[in-house]
mmCIF file of C-alpha atoms in Angstrom:
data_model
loop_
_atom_site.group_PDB
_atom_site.id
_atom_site.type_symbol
_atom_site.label_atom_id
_atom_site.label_comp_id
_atom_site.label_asym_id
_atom_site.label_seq_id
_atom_site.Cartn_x
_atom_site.Cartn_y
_atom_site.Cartn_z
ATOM 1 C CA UNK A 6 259.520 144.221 117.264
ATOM 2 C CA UNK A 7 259.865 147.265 119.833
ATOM 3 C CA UNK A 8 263.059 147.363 121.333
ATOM 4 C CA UNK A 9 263.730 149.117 124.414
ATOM 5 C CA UNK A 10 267.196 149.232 126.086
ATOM 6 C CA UNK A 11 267.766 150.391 129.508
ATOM 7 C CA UNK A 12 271.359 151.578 130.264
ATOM 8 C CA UNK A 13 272.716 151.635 133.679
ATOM 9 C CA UNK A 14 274.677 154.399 134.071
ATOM 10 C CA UNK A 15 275.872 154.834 137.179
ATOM 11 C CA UNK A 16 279.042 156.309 138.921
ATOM 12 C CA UNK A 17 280.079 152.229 139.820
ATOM 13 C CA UNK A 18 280.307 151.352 135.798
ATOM 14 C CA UNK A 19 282.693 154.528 135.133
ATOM 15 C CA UNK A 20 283.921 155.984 131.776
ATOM 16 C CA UNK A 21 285.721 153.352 130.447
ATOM 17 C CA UNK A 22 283.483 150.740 131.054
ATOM 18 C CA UNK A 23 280.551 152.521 129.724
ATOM 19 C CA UNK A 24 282.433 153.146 126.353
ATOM 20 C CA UNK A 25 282.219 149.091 125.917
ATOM 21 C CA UNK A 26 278.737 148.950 127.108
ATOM 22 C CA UNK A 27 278.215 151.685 124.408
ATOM 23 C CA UNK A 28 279.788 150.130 122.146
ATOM 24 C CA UNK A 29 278.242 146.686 122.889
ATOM 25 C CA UNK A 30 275.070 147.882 122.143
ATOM 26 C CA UNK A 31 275.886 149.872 119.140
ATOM 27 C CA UNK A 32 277.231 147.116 117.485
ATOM 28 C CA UNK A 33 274.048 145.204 118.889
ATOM 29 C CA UNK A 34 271.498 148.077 117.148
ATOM 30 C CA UNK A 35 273.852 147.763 113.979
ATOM 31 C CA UNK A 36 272.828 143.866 113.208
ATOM 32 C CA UNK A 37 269.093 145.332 112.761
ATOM 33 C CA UNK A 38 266.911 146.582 110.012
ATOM 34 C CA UNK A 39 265.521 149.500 111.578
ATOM 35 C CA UNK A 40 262.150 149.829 109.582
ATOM 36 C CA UNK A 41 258.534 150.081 111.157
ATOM 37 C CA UNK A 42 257.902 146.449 109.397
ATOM 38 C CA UNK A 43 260.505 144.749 111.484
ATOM 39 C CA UNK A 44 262.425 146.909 114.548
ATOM 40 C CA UNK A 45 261.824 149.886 116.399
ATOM 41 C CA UNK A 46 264.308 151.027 119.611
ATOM 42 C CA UNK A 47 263.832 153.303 122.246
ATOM 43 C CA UNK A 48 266.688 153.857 124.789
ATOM 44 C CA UNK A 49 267.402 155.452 128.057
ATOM 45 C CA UNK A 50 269.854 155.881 130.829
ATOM 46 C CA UNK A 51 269.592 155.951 134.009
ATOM 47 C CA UNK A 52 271.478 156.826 137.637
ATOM 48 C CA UNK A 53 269.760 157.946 140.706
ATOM 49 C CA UNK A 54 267.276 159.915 137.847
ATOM 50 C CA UNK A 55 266.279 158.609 134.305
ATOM 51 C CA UNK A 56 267.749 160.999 131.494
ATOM 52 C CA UNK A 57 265.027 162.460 129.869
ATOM 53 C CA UNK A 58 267.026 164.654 127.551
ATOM 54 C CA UNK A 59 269.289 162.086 125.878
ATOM 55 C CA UNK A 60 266.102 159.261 125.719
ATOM 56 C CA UNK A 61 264.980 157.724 122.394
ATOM 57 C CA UNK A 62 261.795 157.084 121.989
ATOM 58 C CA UNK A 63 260.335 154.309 120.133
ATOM 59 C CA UNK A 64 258.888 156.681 117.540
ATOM 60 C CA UNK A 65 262.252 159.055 117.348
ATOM 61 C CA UNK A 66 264.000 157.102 114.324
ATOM 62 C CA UNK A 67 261.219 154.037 112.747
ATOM 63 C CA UNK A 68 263.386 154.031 109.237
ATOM 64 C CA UNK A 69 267.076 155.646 109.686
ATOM 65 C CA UNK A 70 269.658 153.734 111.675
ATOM 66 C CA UNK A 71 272.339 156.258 110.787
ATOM 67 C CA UNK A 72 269.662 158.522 113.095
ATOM 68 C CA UNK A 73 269.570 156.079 116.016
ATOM 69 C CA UNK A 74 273.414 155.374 115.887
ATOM 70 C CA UNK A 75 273.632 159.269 116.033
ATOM 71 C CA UNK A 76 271.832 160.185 119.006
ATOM 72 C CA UNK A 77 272.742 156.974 121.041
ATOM 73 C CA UNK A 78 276.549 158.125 120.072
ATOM 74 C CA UNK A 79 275.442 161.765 121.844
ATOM 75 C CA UNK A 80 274.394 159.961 124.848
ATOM 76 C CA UNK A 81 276.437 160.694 127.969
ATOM 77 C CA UNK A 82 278.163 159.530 130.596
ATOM 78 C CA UNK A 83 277.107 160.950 134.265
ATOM 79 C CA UNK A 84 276.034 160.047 137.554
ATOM 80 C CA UNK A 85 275.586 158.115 140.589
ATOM 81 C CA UNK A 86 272.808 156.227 142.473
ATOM 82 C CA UNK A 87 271.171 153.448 141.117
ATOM 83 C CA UNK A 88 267.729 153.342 140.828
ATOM 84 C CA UNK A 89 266.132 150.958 138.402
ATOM 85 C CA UNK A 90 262.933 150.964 139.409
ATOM 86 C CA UNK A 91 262.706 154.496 138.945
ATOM 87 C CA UNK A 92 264.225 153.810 134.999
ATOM 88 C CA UNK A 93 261.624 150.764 134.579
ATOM 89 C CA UNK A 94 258.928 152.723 135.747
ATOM 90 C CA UNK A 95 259.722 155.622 133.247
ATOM 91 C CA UNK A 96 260.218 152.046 130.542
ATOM 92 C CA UNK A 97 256.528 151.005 131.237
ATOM 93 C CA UNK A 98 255.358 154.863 130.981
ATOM 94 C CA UNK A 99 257.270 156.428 128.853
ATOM 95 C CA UNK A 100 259.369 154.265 126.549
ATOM 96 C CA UNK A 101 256.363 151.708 125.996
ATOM 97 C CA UNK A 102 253.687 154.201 124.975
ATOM 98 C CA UNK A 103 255.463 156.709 122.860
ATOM 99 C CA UNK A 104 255.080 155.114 119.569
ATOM 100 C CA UNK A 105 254.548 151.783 120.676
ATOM 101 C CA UNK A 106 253.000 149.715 118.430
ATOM 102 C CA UNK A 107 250.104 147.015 119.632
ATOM 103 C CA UNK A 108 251.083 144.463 116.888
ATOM 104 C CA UNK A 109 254.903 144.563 117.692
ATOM 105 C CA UNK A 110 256.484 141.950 119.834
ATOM 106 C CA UNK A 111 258.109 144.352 123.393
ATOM 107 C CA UNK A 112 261.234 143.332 124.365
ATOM 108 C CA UNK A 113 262.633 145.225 127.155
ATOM 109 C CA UNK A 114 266.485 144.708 127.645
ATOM 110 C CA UNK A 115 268.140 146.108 130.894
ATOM 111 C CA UNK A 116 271.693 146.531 131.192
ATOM 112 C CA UNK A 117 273.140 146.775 134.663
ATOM 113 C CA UNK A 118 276.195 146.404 137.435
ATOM 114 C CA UNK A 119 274.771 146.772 140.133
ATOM 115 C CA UNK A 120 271.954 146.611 143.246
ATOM 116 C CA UNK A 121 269.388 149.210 143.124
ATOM 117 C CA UNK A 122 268.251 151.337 145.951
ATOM 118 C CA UNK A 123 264.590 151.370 145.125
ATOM 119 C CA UNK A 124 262.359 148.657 144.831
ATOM 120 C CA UNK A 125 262.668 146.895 141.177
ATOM 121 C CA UNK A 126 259.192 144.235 141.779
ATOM 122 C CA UNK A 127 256.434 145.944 141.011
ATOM 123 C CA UNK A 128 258.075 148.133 138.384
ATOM 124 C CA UNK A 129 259.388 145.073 136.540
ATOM 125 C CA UNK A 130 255.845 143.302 136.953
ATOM 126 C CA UNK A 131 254.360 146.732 135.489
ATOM 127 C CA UNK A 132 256.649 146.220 132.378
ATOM 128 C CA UNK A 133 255.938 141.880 131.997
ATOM 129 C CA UNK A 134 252.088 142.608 132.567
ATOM 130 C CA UNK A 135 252.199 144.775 129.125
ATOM 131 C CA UNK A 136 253.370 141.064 127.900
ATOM 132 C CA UNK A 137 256.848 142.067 127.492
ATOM 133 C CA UNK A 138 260.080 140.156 127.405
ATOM 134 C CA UNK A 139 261.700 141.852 130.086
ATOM 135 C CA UNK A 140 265.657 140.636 130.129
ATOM 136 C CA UNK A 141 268.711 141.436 132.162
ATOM 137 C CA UNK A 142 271.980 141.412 131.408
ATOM 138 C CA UNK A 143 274.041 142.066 134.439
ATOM 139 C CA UNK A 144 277.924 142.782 134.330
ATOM 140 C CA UNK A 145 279.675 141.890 137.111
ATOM 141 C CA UNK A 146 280.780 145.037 138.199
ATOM 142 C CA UNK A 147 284.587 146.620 138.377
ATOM 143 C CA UNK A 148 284.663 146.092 142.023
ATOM 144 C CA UNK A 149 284.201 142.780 142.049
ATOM 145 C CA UNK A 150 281.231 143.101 144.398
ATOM 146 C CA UNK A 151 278.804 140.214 144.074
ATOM 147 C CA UNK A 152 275.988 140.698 142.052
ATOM 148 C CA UNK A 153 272.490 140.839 143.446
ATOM 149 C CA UNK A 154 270.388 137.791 141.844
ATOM 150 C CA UNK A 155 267.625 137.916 144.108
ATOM 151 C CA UNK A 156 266.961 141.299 142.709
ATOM 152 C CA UNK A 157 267.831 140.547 139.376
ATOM 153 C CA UNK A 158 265.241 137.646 139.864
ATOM 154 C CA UNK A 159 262.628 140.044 140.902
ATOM 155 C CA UNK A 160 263.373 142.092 137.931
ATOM 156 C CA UNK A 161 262.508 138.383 135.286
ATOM 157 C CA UNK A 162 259.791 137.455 136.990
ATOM 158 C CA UNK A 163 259.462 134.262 139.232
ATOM 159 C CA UNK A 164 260.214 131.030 136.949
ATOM 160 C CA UNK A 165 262.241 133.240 134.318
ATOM 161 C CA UNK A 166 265.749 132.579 135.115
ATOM 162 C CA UNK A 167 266.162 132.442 131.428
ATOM 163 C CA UNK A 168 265.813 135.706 130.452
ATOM 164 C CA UNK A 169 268.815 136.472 132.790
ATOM 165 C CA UNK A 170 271.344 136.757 130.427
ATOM 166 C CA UNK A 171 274.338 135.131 132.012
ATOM 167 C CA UNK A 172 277.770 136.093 129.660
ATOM 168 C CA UNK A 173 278.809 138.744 131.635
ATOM 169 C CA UNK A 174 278.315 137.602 134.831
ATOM 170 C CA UNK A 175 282.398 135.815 135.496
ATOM 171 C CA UNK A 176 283.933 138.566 133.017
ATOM 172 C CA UNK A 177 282.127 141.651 133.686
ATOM 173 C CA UNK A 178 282.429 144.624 131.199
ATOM 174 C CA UNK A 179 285.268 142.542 129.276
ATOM 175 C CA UNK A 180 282.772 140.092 127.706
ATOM 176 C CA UNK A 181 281.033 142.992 126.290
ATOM 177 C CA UNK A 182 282.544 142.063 123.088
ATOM 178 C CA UNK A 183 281.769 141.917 119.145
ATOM 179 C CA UNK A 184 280.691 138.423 119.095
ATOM 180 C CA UNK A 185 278.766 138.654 122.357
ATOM 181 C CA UNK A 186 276.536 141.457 120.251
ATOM 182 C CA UNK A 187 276.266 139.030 117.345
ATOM 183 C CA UNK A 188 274.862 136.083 119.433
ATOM 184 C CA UNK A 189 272.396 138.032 121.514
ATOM 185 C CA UNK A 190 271.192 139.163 118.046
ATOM 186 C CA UNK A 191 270.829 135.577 116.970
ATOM 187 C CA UNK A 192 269.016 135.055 120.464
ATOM 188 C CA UNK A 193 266.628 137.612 120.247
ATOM 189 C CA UNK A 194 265.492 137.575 116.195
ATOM 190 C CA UNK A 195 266.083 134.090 115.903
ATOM 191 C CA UNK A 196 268.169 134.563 113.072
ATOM 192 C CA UNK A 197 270.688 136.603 111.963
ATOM 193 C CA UNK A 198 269.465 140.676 112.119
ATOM 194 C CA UNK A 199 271.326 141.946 110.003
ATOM 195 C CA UNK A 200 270.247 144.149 106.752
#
């Protein structure tokens, strides 16, 4: 499988609450084997701009999780804007051709609090097209400002409520837990990922 994970980072998640979502996902990339024959992950951030410097590429670490861990621990907070058309554009570009692999199942996995400024439709379409698995999880953000699940529909696709990944939605960054990790594991191998 190629695994990409998309990373809101934006100035309405803030420091704290990107330390869980950091931490969510590390635990998350932990539960895999990370060799060509099974998993591959690529991962970016994203604000108002996509962080080029800090982005792994699908290619970047095929057989060493202690790499991957590494340089998704260097990744940084910053930012503000949200534009995640903008990140799944650079996804279907970038992310999805750099040592993609045509056999591999894609699943694309975005992370986000909040409404984007740009349009998401056609970006997200570009991604599903490539026969993807494009998910969301979206965190109810700090504020307590509603979520936008027309957009977040746009982003799955019409008829793919499903891959709307609903945990975090009543608990926001909070249920970004441990066991949350371990089941979305379970949901996306099938099984148990772990080495």
């Amino acid at each position: 499988m190629d695994f990409i994970v998309v990373l809101d980072s934006s100035s309405s998640v803030g420091r704290p609450n990107w330390r869980k979502m950091k931490k969510f996902v590390r635990d998350f990339l932990d539960d895999f084997t990370v060799r060509d024959e099974f998993a591959r992950f690529g991962i970016v951030r994203y604000n108002r701009v996509v962080d080029t410097r800090t982005q792994i590429l699908l290619s970047a670490y095929p057989n060493d999780l202690a790499g991957l861990l590494a340089a998704f621990d260097r990744m940084p907070y910053n930012g503000s804007g949200t534009k995640t058309g903008n990140a799944l554009n650079h996804t279907a570009d970038v992310l999805m051709t750099s040592g993609h692999r045509e056999e591999a199942r894609d699943i694309v996995l975005l992370i986000t609090d909040g409404a984007s400024s740009d349009d998401v439709a056609v970006p997200a379409q570009r991604i599903r097209d490539r026969g993807a698995l494009l998910m969301v999880l979206p965190v109810l953000p700090p504020s307590g400002r509603a979520l936008n699940m027309d957009q977040i529909r746009e982003i799955t696709g019409p008829g793919n409520d499903h891959n709307i990944i609903r945990d975090a939605m009543v608990r926001g960054f909070e249920a970004l837990d441990e066991e949350f990790s371990r089941r979305m594991g379970i949901l996306l191998c099938g099984q148990p990922c772990s080495n």
